[in-house]
């Protein structure tokens, strides 16, 4: 059994209910590629959460979901605007550029969140063929810095985008943590807020694998099935993703997991805030804590807990909590930190 | 529980040992993306089978494995030669062209197998910049028509390729069935036969998901890790692929499964051969049976068993067997067929 | 001054009227990228020939025109059907695959001409996401084998295509030779015959450089200007392409040049047909002659005249004539051949 | 005859010596695609300027030269660092991303010039497969803001790049203006300063069309010929580019043209500096002048002279001079400006 830690919510294992669902679906034959009963039911579950007018495509992973989202709603001559900290910009080895052929326009932000003010300077050159045409905006909710957009903030962005004939993608790798933190339904801060397509994450919140791309205007996604196949994201034994999503929605497992993870991050932040030598650098709004700590403390802590340095230049670290983080983890970890400063 | 059938070996479920392995790996935290103990052990298992001088990359699915194989060993100006029935040519919605930028050159064959004679007419234009440069040959073992290359046949192709500075990829979606049928080790008909890279399939032979790309000259694959990430095939919770491969190799599960599937196809062929009205169109050498049957019989059979028409123009069908095909399936299915002709 | 020959119609120089037009346009400043008076007038000239409902984009060369045509009317998951001898298939180093991301489906033909019968077997898998979706058919007029489609033959193909929701591209690198040979207007065998987009060639018929992509349904080409720029085919000093086209259409220079080239090929064929040892392999319908000649004769002729071997396996050569081929070239060349056989 | 102006150096026509060279080359037949005598001589001219150890590829235009340079020396998983004002970043409609598949990393600069300090924060993540691997740096000389790198500044960048295993591209659309302004040979600030590949521009300095990509390490460019063809930048009647370059180098036409253009910009700047209401925003080091002028003055001037607004937000304009700018143009233009302020 591996060392526990705060490296990433994908270092956690799989929730037992998910594992059971995999086992339950392991009966007999099923038609491949999504034409099975589990998949039909899973898509219905998504409709319960997002409304009936959606078009859903399961994918293996988050990068796969993102490139499918972006490719379906853009052309290669488009520019895709995003925060410079966006996963699509810094953590996907250029998969979006490779698969879409488009230019990514990274925008610097203080907190991982785009705003109309930050976006507007990039909304020019429309119709001017020398310039990649602004075509999409991609935001992440919860952001890569652990911060949250309010519904109003999202609406301000989608309104601006639509005024310019652009689409808005929401990278929801941690969308469950966002819903839990906002205490809102998925629908309220996505389709109702004007979002056109989301990557709906499962893997970081207790699933084994599997994400979903959800288009909110099926007119626009008629070719998505081909792009999914062409991007090698169509799973043959689809029932094993679908059954996970069924378990994920059953008894609000997604919400319990996310709420717990968020609570653990809050608890960690509470403990850390009591240590005057440490500066928390971003609002703790979901399941991540960003902090500047003494450089020499980092390897000391990493001996017992996994986590990543976020910005080496200023000794900033990132601590992620998960559905399986335990209070004891928090207590022991902060104890280690306090010991260092008490020396 | 779904209707049973002979549609595809990926309509089968997951072998219980695989499911158990997934459960066994579900303990505590593990570093993501392959830096975990299961992955290290799984790669060692591959080395036991293929020798130490290999470079292994797990992927989600077969198309992902194929495009990673091809991209790593080719440039966009290359041509990739394959049988016109190759999965990369007809079943991947153009993913190889999209990800590699290369031209696929489909070659017509009687049985899904390339030969030096079939390949040679396409080996021209070397150094002539107007022409896509022949750079790779891709063969499938077991072929998409259920036929097998002998080791000598493979060597003839790899020798020809290497004489022209080309690489050879082996699509091994059903490589276990090939090893079982040939009664040879994996190594003998791949690396020892001059193959440069293989897609090693697991999903069609009892795994839940997960394939492996194996390069036999690590000098050539130094960039493969970037291409895997860029193609959205890098799995975050990698231990859950690795643990499957560990179980797959344990007690030769892969061999038992493949041997059984092959045996079932042989049994099916035996029964079918006794029906004079049916013509088996390809040698039955692994786990697939291709046959021409009366057109009106097809829907009658499909009412009770899933399977696909292969070539509508001549009423040819494909029947695939799997690790979980039972003798009873064969008996009942052929009984249905006989009833039709006895009418 | 170089050796004369029959290698390609692009080995010829530039017609004096074209050169003069370049000089005439060299006055003062002009807005770049096509917003100049020459370009406006040149586009009007195209409208005189093809009707007003067209959308015209000039490009540098034929490959550029072809990839712009194909990209604008297809998606990366499409298949583009063409004769296996098509320039887009064998002479563009995979540029179409690279720029479109699509699969090219080469179809074997006896004479470089597609027919509904040859196309139909490839029109399957519509809606089936595993299969590259047949999206376009590309034909060449005059074909790469020097043969001609009749208007009826073109209509049969476009009708078939449109019935399947597909578009038809006509590669008109030698479209002037076709018009001259058919004795028809450009319009009659393109837009009136159901063609959706053409590459209109100028370089092989006396221009210095410059081709045009003409879309016959401007609704479909609204993004073409971006794709032209993104494919690096937008010329900054556009007036120097436009002025060439103006001269090309002036006094039917295009027609005179093409008629002459065709006549020269006819003359060459006449002479060759009198030599019983030589077999002409394709109908001589425009400005190319294909023939099988003794292998040892090839280098003897090449000492004095440039030309290419077409198919080494059967000692087949290609002789192209041009606007500047002279009767004396034909006479001297055939004299050389006759001398060989008279020995 | 068009309105004169300061819009772009490509609004100018073609130098008479270039036009004459085109005419002179228009004799008889020549082998296509560069195997002609003009091309051989033109490449030798480049060797006189850059040394013998170079590999030269002519292309149609600057975007074509840039994508060929970048593609040849990078892989799709690389990141290409450049100033955010770089032509490759803002004026090519995403052609670099589309053709290379790579990520462009735009870096904000005060004057269009990268420095080691600006670059260093982006040199991280080497070997980390989640991150596009920094692979190339592209600088422009003269920059898009009319400024110049000194030789030492270039060396600092190439040294840094090579320390990290990266290559440096120099976009030399205005390389002649740079050489003239620096009073240095091309060689001194390119190959001798550690540059790996350049786009050598001709069109903006009096040629009709034609640029050259020059690789300074032929080992690295062995595939460039295929990429040129695949990017549709291989010209069939190559002699007509080559003959232009011959004339361009003859009697240092390139230098005379560039020196004149630079001088005219200097003159314009001198006049403008005497107008206290106008602020020149960038050093005038070559043939461009950037200035902030009253917004209402812009359309007044544009009635008589073409030029572009550079930054609408602050009413900044760009005035480019060219080989054919006349002193009278400068005088009349500044007279117009002074009249405005004298009102």
mmCIF file of C-alpha atoms in Angstrom, chain B residues 33 71 75-78 99 101-102 125-133 223 225-230 234, chain D residues 33 71 75-78 99 101-102 125-133 223 225-230 234:
data_model
loop_
_atom_site.group_PDB
_atom_site.id
_atom_site.type_symbol
_atom_site.label_atom_id
_atom_site.label_comp_id
_atom_site.label_asym_id
_atom_site.label_seq_id
_atom_site.Cartn_x
_atom_site.Cartn_y
_atom_site.Cartn_z
ATOM 1 C CA UNK B 33 0.575 8.205 -14.514
ATOM 2 C CA UNK B 71 3.382 8.293 -34.829
ATOM 3 C CA UNK B 75 6.989 11.408 -39.982
ATOM 4 C CA UNK B 76 4.012 13.088 -41.595
ATOM 5 C CA UNK B 77 5.532 12.748 -45.052
ATOM 6 C CA UNK B 78 5.686 8.975 -44.748
ATOM 7 C CA UNK B 99 -2.659 11.873 -35.611
ATOM 8 C CA UNK B 101 -0.521 13.259 -40.820
ATOM 9 C CA UNK B 102 0.694 10.372 -42.968
ATOM 10 C CA UNK B 125 9.605 6.917 -55.054
ATOM 11 C CA UNK B 126 12.196 6.817 -52.279
ATOM 12 C CA UNK B 127 13.891 10.192 -52.121
ATOM 13 C CA UNK B 128 11.387 11.671 -54.566
ATOM 14 C CA UNK B 129 9.799 14.513 -52.628
ATOM 15 C CA UNK B 130 6.524 14.481 -54.556
ATOM 16 C CA UNK B 131 5.717 11.079 -53.179
ATOM 17 C CA UNK B 132 4.782 10.134 -49.623
ATOM 18 C CA UNK B 133 7.870 8.230 -48.532
ATOM 19 C CA UNK B 223 9.682 10.580 -27.620
ATOM 20 C CA UNK B 225 5.964 9.303 -23.768
ATOM 21 C CA UNK B 226 5.187 12.728 -25.165
ATOM 22 C CA UNK B 227 3.152 11.331 -28.019
ATOM 23 C CA UNK B 228 1.193 9.168 -25.586
ATOM 24 C CA UNK B 229 0.312 12.199 -23.521
ATOM 25 C CA UNK B 230 -0.419 14.320 -26.569
ATOM 26 C CA UNK B 234 -1.914 8.521 -20.664
ATOM 27 C CA UNK D 33 10.962 22.019 -59.017
ATOM 28 C CA UNK D 71 8.279 21.902 -38.676
ATOM 29 C CA UNK D 75 8.097 17.691 -33.068
ATOM 30 C CA UNK D 76 4.409 18.158 -32.352
ATOM 31 C CA UNK D 77 4.981 17.834 -28.607
ATOM 32 C CA UNK D 78 7.335 20.798 -28.586
ATOM 33 C CA UNK D 99 1.295 22.516 -39.637
ATOM 34 C CA UNK D 101 0.952 20.550 -34.183
ATOM 35 C CA UNK D 102 3.042 22.378 -31.606
ATOM 36 C CA UNK D 125 9.125 21.025 -17.537
ATOM 37 C CA UNK D 126 11.885 19.396 -19.582
ATOM 38 C CA UNK D 127 11.326 15.652 -19.576
ATOM 39 C CA UNK D 128 7.909 16.083 -17.933
ATOM 40 C CA UNK D 129 5.507 14.534 -20.391
ATOM 41 C CA UNK D 130 2.498 16.582 -19.307
ATOM 42 C CA UNK D 131 4.143 19.704 -20.575
ATOM 43 C CA UNK D 132 4.807 20.739 -24.162
ATOM 44 C CA UNK D 133 8.570 20.432 -24.338
ATOM 45 C CA UNK D 223 13.614 15.876 -44.332
ATOM 46 C CA UNK D 225 12.355 18.767 -48.861
ATOM 47 C CA UNK D 226 9.453 16.518 -47.954
ATOM 48 C CA UNK D 227 7.982 19.043 -45.563
ATOM 49 C CA UNK D 228 8.261 21.748 -48.214
ATOM 50 C CA UNK D 229 6.322 19.629 -50.663
ATOM 51 C CA UNK D 230 3.796 18.549 -48.041
ATOM 52 C CA UNK D 234 7.361 23.673 -53.668
#
